[in-house]
Tab-separated table of C-alpha atoms in Angstrom:
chain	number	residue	atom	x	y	z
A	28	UNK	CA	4.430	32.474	-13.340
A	29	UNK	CA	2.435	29.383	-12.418
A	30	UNK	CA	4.380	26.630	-12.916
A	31	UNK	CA	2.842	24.053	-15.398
A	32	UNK	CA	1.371	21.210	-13.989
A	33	UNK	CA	0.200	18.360	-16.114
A	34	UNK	CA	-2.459	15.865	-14.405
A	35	UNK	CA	-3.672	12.695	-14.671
A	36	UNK	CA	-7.007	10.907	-13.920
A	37	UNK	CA	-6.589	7.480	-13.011
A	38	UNK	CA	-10.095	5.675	-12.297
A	39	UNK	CA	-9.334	2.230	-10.600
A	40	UNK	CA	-11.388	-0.864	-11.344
A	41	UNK	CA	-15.001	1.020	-12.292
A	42	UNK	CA	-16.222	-2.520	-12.955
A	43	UNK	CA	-19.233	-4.398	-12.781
A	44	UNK	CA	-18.215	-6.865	-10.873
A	45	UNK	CA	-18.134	-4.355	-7.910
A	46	UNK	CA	-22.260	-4.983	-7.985
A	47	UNK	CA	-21.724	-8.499	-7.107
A	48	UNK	CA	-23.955	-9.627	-3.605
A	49	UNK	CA	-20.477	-10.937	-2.094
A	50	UNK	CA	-18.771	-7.639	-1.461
A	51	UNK	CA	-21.367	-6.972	1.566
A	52	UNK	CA	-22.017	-3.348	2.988
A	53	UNK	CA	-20.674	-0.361	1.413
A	54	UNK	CA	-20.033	2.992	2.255
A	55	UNK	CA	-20.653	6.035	-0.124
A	56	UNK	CA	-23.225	5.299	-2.092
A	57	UNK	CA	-22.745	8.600	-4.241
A	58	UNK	CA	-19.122	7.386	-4.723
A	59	UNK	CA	-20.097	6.762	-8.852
A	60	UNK	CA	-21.403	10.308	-8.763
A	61	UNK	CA	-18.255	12.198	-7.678
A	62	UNK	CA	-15.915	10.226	-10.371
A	63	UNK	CA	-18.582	10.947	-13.127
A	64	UNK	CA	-18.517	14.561	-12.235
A	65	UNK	CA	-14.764	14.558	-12.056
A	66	UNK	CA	-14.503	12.286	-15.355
A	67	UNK	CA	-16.449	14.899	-16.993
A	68	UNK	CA	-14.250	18.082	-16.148
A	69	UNK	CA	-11.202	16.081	-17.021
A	70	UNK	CA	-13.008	15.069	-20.260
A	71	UNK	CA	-14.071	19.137	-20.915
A	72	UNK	CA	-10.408	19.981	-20.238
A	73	UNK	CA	-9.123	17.450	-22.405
A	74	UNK	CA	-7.006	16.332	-19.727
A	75	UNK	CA	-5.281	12.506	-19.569
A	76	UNK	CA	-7.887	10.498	-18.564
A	77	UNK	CA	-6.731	6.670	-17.435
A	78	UNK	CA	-8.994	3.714	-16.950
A	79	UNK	CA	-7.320	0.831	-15.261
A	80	UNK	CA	-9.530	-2.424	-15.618
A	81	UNK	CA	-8.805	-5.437	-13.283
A	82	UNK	CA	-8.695	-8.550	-15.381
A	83	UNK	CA	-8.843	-11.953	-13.563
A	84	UNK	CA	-7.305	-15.088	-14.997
A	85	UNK	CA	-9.417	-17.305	-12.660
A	86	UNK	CA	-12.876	-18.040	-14.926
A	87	UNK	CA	-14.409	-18.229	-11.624
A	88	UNK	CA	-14.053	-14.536	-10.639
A	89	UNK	CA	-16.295	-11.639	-11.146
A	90	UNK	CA	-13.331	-9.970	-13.119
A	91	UNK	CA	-13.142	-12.610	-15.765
A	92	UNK	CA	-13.018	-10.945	-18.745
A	93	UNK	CA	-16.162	-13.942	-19.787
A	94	UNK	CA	-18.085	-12.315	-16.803
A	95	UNK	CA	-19.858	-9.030	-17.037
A	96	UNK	CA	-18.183	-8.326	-13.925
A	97	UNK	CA	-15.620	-7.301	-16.365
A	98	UNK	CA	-16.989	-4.144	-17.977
A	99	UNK	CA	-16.508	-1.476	-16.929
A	100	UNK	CA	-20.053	0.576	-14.898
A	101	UNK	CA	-22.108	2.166	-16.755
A	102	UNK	CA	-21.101	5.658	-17.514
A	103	UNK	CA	-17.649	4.904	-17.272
A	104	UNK	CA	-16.944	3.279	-20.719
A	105	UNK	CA	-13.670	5.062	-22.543
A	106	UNK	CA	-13.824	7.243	-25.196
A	107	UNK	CA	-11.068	7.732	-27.727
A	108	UNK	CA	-8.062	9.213	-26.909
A	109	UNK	CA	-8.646	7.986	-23.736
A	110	UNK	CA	-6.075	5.107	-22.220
A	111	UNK	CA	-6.991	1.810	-21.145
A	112	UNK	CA	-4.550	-0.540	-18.886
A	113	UNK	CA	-5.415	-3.802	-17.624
A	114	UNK	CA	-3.924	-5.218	-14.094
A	115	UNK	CA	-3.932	-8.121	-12.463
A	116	UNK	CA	-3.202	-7.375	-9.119
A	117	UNK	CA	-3.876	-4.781	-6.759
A	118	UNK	CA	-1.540	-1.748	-7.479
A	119	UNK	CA	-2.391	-0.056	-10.995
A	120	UNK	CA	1.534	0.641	-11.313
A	121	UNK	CA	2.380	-2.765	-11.314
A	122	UNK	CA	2.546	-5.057	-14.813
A	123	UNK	CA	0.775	-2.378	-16.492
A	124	UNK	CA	3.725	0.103	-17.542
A	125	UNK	CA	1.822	2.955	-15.850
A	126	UNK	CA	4.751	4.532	-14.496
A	127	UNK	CA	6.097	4.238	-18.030
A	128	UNK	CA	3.222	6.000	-19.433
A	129	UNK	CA	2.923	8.857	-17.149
A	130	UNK	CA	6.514	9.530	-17.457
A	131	UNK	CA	6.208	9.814	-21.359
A	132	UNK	CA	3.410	12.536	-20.877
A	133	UNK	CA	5.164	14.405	-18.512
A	134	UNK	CA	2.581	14.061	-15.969
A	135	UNK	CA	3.512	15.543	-12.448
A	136	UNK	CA	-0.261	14.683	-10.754
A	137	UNK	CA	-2.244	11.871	-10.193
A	138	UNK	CA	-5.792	12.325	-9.242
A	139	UNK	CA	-7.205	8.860	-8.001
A	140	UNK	CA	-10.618	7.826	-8.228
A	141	UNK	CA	-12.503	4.497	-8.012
A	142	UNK	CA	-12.804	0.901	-6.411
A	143	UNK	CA	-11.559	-0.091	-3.593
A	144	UNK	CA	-10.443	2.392	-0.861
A	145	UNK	CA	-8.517	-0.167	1.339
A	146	UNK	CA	-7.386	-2.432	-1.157
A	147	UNK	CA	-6.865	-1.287	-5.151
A	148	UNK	CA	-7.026	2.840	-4.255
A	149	UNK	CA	-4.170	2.730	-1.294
A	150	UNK	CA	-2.285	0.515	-2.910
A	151	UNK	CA	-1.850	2.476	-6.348
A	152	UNK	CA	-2.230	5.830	-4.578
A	153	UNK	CA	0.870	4.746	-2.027
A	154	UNK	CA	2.926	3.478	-5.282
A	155	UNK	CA	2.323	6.656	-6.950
A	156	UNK	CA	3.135	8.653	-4.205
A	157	UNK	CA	6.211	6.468	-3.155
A	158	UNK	CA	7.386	7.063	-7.279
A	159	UNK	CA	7.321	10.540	-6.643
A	160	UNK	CA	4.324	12.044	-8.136
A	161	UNK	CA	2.066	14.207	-6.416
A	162	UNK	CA	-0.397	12.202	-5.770
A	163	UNK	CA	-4.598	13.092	-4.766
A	164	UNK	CA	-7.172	10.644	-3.510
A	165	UNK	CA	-10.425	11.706	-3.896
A	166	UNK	CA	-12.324	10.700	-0.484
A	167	UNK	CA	-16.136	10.887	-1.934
A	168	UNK	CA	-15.133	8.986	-5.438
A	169	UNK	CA	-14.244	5.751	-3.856
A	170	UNK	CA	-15.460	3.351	-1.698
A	171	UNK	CA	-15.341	0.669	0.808
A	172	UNK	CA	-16.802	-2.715	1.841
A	173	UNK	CA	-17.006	-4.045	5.219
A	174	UNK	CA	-13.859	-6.520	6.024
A	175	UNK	CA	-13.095	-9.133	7.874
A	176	UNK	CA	-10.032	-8.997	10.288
A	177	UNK	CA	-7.601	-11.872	11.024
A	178	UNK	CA	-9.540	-12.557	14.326
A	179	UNK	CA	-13.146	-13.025	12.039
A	180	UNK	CA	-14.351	-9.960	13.019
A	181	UNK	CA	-16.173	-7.755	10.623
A	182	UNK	CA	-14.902	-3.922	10.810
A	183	UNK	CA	-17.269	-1.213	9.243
A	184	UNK	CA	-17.149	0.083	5.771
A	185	UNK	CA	-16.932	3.368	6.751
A	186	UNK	CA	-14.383	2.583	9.512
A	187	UNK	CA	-11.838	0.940	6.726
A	188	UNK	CA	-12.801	4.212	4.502
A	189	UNK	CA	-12.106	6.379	6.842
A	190	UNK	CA	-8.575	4.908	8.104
A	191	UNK	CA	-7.252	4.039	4.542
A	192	UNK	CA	-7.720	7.381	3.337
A	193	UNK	CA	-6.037	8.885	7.272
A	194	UNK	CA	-3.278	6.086	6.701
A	195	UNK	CA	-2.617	8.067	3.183
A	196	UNK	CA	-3.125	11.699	4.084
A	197	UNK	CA	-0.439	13.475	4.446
A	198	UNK	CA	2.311	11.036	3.860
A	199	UNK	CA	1.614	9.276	0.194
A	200	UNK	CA	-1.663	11.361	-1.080
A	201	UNK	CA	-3.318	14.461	-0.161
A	202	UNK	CA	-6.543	13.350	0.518
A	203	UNK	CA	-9.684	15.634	-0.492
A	204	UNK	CA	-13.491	15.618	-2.342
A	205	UNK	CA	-13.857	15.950	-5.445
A	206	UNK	CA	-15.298	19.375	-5.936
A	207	UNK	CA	-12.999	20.768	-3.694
A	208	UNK	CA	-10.206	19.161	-5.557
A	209	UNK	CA	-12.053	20.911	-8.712
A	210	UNK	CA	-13.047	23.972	-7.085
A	211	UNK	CA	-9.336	24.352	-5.777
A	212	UNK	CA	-7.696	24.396	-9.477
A	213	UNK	CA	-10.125	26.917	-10.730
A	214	UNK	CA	-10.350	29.207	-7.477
A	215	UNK	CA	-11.868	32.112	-9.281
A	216	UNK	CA	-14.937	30.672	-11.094
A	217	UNK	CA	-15.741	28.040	-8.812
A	218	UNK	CA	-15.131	25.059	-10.982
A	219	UNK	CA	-16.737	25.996	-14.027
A	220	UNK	CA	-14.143	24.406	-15.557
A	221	UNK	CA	-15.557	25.155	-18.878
A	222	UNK	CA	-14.242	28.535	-19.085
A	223	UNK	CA	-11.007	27.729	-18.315
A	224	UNK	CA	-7.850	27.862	-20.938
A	225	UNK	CA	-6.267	23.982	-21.488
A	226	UNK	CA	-3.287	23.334	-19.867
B	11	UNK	CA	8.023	-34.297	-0.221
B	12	UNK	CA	7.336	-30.923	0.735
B	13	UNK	CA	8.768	-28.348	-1.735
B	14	UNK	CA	11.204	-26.456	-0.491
B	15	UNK	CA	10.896	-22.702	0.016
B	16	UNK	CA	13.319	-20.359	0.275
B	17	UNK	CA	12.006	-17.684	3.225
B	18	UNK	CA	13.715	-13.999	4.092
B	19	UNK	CA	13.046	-12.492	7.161
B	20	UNK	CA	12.570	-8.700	6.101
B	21	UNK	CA	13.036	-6.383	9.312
B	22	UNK	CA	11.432	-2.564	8.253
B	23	UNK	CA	12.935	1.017	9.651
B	24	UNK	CA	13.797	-0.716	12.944
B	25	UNK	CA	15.215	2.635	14.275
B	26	UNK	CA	16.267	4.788	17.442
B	27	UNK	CA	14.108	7.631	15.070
B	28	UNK	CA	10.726	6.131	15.981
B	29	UNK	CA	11.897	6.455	19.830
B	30	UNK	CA	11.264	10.141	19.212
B	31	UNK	CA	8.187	11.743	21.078
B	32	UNK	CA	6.687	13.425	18.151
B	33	UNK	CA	5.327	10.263	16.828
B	34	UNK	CA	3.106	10.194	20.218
B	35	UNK	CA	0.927	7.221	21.101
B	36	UNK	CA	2.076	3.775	19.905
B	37	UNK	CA	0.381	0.564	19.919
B	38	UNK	CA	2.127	-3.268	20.773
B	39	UNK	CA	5.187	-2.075	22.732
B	40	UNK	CA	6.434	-5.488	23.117
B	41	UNK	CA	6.656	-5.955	19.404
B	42	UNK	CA	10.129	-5.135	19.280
B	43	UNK	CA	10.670	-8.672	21.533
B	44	UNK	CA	8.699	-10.381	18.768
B	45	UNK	CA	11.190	-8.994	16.242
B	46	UNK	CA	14.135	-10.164	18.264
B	47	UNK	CA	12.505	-13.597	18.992
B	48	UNK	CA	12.016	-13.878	14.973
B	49	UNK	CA	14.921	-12.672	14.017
B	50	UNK	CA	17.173	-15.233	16.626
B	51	UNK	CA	14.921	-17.986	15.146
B	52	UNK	CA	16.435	-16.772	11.615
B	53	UNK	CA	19.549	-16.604	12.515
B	54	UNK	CA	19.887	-20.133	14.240
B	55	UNK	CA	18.388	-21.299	11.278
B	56	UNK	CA	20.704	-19.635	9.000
B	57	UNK	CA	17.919	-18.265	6.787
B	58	UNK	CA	18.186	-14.699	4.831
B	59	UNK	CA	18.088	-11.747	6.832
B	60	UNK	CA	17.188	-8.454	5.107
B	61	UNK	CA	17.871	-4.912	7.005
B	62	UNK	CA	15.623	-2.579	5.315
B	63	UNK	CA	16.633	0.992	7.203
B	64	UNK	CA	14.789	4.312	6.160
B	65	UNK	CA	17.556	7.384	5.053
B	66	UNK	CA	16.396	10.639	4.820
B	67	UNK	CA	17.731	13.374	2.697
B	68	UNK	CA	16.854	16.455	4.830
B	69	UNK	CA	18.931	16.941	7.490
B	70	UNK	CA	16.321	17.503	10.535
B	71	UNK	CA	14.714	14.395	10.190
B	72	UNK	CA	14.982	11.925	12.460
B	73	UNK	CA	16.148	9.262	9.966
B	74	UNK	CA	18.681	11.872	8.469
B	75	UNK	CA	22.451	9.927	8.792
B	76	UNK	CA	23.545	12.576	11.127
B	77	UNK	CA	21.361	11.766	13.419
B	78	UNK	CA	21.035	8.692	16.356
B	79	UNK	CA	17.667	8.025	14.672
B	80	UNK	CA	19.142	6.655	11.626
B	81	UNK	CA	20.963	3.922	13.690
B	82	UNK	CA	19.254	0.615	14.382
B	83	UNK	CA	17.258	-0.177	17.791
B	84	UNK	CA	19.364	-1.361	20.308
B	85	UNK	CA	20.065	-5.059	19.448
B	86	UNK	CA	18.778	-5.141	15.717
B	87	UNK	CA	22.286	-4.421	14.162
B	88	UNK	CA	23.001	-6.451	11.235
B	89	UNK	CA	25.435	-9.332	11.733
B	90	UNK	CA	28.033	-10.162	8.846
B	91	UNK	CA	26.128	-12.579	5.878
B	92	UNK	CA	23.037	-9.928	6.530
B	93	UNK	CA	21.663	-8.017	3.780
B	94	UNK	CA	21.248	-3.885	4.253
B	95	UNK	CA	19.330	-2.320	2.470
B	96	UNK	CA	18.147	1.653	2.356
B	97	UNK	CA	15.386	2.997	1.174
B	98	UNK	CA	13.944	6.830	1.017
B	99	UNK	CA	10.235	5.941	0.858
B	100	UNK	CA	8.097	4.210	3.014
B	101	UNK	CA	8.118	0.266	0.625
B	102	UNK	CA	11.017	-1.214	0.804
B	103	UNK	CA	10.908	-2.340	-2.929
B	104	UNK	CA	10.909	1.337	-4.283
B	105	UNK	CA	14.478	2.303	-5.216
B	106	UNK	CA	16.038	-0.356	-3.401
B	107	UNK	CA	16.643	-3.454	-5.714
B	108	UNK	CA	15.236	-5.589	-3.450
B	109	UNK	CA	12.768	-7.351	-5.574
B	110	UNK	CA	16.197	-8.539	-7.856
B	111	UNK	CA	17.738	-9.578	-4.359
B	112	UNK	CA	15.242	-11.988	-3.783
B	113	UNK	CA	14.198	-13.325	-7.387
B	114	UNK	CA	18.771	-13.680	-7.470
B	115	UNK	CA	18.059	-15.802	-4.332
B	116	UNK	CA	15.377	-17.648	-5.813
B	117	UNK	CA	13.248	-16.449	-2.500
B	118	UNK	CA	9.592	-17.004	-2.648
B	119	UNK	CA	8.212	-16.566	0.604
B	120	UNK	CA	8.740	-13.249	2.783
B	121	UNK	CA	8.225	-12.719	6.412
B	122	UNK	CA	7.840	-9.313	7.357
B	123	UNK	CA	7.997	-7.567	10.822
B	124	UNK	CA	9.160	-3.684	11.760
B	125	UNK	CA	7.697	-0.053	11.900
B	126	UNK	CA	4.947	1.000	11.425
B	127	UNK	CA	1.766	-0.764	10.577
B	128	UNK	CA	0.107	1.537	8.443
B	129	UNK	CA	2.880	3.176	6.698
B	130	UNK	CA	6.072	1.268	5.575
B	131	UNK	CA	4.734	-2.371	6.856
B	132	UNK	CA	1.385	-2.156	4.700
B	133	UNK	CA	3.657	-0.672	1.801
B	134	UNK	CA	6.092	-3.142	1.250
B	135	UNK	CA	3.381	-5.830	2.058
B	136	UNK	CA	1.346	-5.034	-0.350
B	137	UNK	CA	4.168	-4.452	-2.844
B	138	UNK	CA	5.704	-8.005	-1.609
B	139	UNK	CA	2.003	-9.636	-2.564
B	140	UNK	CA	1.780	-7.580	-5.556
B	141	UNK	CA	4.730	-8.954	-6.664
B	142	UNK	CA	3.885	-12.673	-6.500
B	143	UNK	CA	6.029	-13.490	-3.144
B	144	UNK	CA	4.066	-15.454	-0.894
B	145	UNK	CA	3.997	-12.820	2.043
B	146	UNK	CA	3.481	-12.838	5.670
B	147	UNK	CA	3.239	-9.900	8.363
B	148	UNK	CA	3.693	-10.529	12.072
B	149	UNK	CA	1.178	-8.917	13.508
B	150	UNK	CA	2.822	-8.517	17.397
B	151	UNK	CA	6.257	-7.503	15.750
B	152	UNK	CA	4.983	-4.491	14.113
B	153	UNK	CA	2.965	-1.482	15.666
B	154	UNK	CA	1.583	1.813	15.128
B	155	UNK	CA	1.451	5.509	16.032
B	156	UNK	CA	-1.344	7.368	16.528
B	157	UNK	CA	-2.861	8.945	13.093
B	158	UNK	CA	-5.091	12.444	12.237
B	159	UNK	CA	-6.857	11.900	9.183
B	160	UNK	CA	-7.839	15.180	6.887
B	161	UNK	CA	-10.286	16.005	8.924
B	162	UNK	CA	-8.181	16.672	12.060
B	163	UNK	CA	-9.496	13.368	14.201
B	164	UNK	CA	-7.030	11.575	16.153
B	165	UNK	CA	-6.965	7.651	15.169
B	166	UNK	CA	-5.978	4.993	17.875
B	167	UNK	CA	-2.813	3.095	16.951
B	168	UNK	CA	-4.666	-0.214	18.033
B	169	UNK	CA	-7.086	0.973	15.917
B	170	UNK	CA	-4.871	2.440	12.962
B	171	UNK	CA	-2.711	-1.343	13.932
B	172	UNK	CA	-6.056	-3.363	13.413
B	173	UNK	CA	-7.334	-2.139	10.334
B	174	UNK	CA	-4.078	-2.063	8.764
B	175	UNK	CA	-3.669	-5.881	9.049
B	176	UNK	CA	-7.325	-6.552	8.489
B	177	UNK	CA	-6.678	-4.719	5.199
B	178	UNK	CA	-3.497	-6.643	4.237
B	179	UNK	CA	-4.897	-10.590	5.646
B	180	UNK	CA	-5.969	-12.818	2.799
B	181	UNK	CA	-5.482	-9.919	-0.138
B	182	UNK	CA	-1.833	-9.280	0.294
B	183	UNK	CA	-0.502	-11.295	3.216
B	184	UNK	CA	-1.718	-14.199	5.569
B	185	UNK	CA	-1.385	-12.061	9.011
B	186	UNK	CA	-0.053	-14.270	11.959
B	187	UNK	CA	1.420	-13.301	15.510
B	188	UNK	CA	5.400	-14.528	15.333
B	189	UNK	CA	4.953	-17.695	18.057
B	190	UNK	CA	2.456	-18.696	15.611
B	191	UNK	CA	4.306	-18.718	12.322
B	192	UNK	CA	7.531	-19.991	13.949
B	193	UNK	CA	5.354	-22.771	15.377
B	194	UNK	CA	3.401	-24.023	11.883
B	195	UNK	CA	6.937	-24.004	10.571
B	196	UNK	CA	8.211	-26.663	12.961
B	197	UNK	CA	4.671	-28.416	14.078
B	198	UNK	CA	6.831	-31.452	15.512
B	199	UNK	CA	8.828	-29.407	17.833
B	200	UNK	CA	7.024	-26.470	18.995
B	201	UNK	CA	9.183	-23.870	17.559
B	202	UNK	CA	12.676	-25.711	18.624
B	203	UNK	CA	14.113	-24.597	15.707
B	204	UNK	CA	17.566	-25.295	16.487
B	205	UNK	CA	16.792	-29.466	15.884
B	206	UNK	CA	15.129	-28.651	12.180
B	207	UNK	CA	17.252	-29.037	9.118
B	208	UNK	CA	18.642	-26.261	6.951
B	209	UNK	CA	16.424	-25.257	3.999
């Protein structure tokens, strides 16, 4: 028998303020695309789906809860029965009782989606990993911006993408696209999710 | 009058395991001179010292007690009025009650300097920032292996090294190379830290 595995979504800092000018370049455009399509089979399944919102307590910042920066993208407001938890630093797991919260479900998986790859997705994603739950990071629903290195040199989106997600692979995460993620759980319809029996 | 702050010197998974050849290609190999150069400054200075050394539970890895990996590098064993500390993931504040160590110290600063960039160094870093202490890496006592992200690529370690620390500087930690953060400590004497008063 197939052991039973209960999963989480957790979609990191879907905010507005990620539209601000100041980020610069980004990589994956479609990014919003995969974590709607993968917010949607949780939602079918009526899996735990958890929205962590960055909240600034500088009024300055673009995730001041006075800013629109704030709210969360469109197509990614909550529903009921869906959990919200506010953070005010980087790693989703910490000041938020997240760990806390999983651990009362009985969740086992953590499927990782969302804003930003280098910064708010590897840091959560190693936490989560480092607690000891298996832990996914879904390469094509989150993104980069270009950064600047210590020296004032500007490294590449796609470059900071691309060795976040290698520097998690394998060692915190298991690192994989979203419909393969999908396609993976249901192997025998092909991810029509629809069809297949809650967990 | 300046306000004082209380600094620990936190040396990561300085081990004989990471002299093994299956790690391959590795970046900075002078940064375990940096380390030493840092942690002599500490010690003439009298300043907390905290071990942090990786133990593994399955007996054929390399940081497994029973074997030479598990020891210290050659001249990085702990001196008596040094803190040791293991862990069995890659951030050092994960199951190792170091954050209570430091907040029991009344530490607020942490300087942070060991193996390997991308891995245990960004963890703990990020953790360390997370966490409110005001947190430095050393970016030429640390370095990095070679990485293959999920696609199979093989990643420089300069590479892996650089964006690492790019991703950490100014959102986690302020990244500096160790002559330079021994030096802003003591501007008067160029790093003679042997002249400078105890904290």
């Amino acid at each position: 028998m197939v052991p039973k595995v209960k999963r989480a979504l957790l979609l990191i800092d879907v905010q507005q303020a990620f539209l601000h000018p100041k980020w610069g370049p980004r990589n994956n455009p479609q990014a919003e695309e995969e974590m709607l399509f993968v917010l949607n089979e949780w939602r079918r399944l009526g899996w735990e789906v958890i929205h962590i919102q960055h909240r600034s307590h500088h009024p300055g910042s673009v995730f001041h809860p006075s800013n629109d920066g704030f709210r969360f993208k469109e197509g990614f407001d909550p529903i009921p029965g869906e959990t919200v938890l506010e953070k005010d630093v980087n790693s989703a797991f910490i000041g938020t009782g997240l760990e806390e919260h999983l651990r009362q479900l009985d969740v086992t998986e953590v499927v990782i989606a969302g804003l930003t790859t280098p910064h708010c997705i590897s840091t959560s994603a190693r936490m989560s990993g480092n607690l000891g739950f298996t832990t996914f990071v879904l390469s094509d629903a989150t993104a980069a911006f270009d950064l600047v290195d210590p020296d004032g040199r500007t490294l590449d989106a796609t470059l900071v993408h691309d060795v976040s997600l290698a520097t998690l692979h394998g060692e915190f995460a298991t690192v994989v696209k979203a419909t393969d993620y999908v396609r993976a759980l249901f192997p025998d319809n092909s991810g029509a999710s629809l069809q297949c029996p809650l967990p």
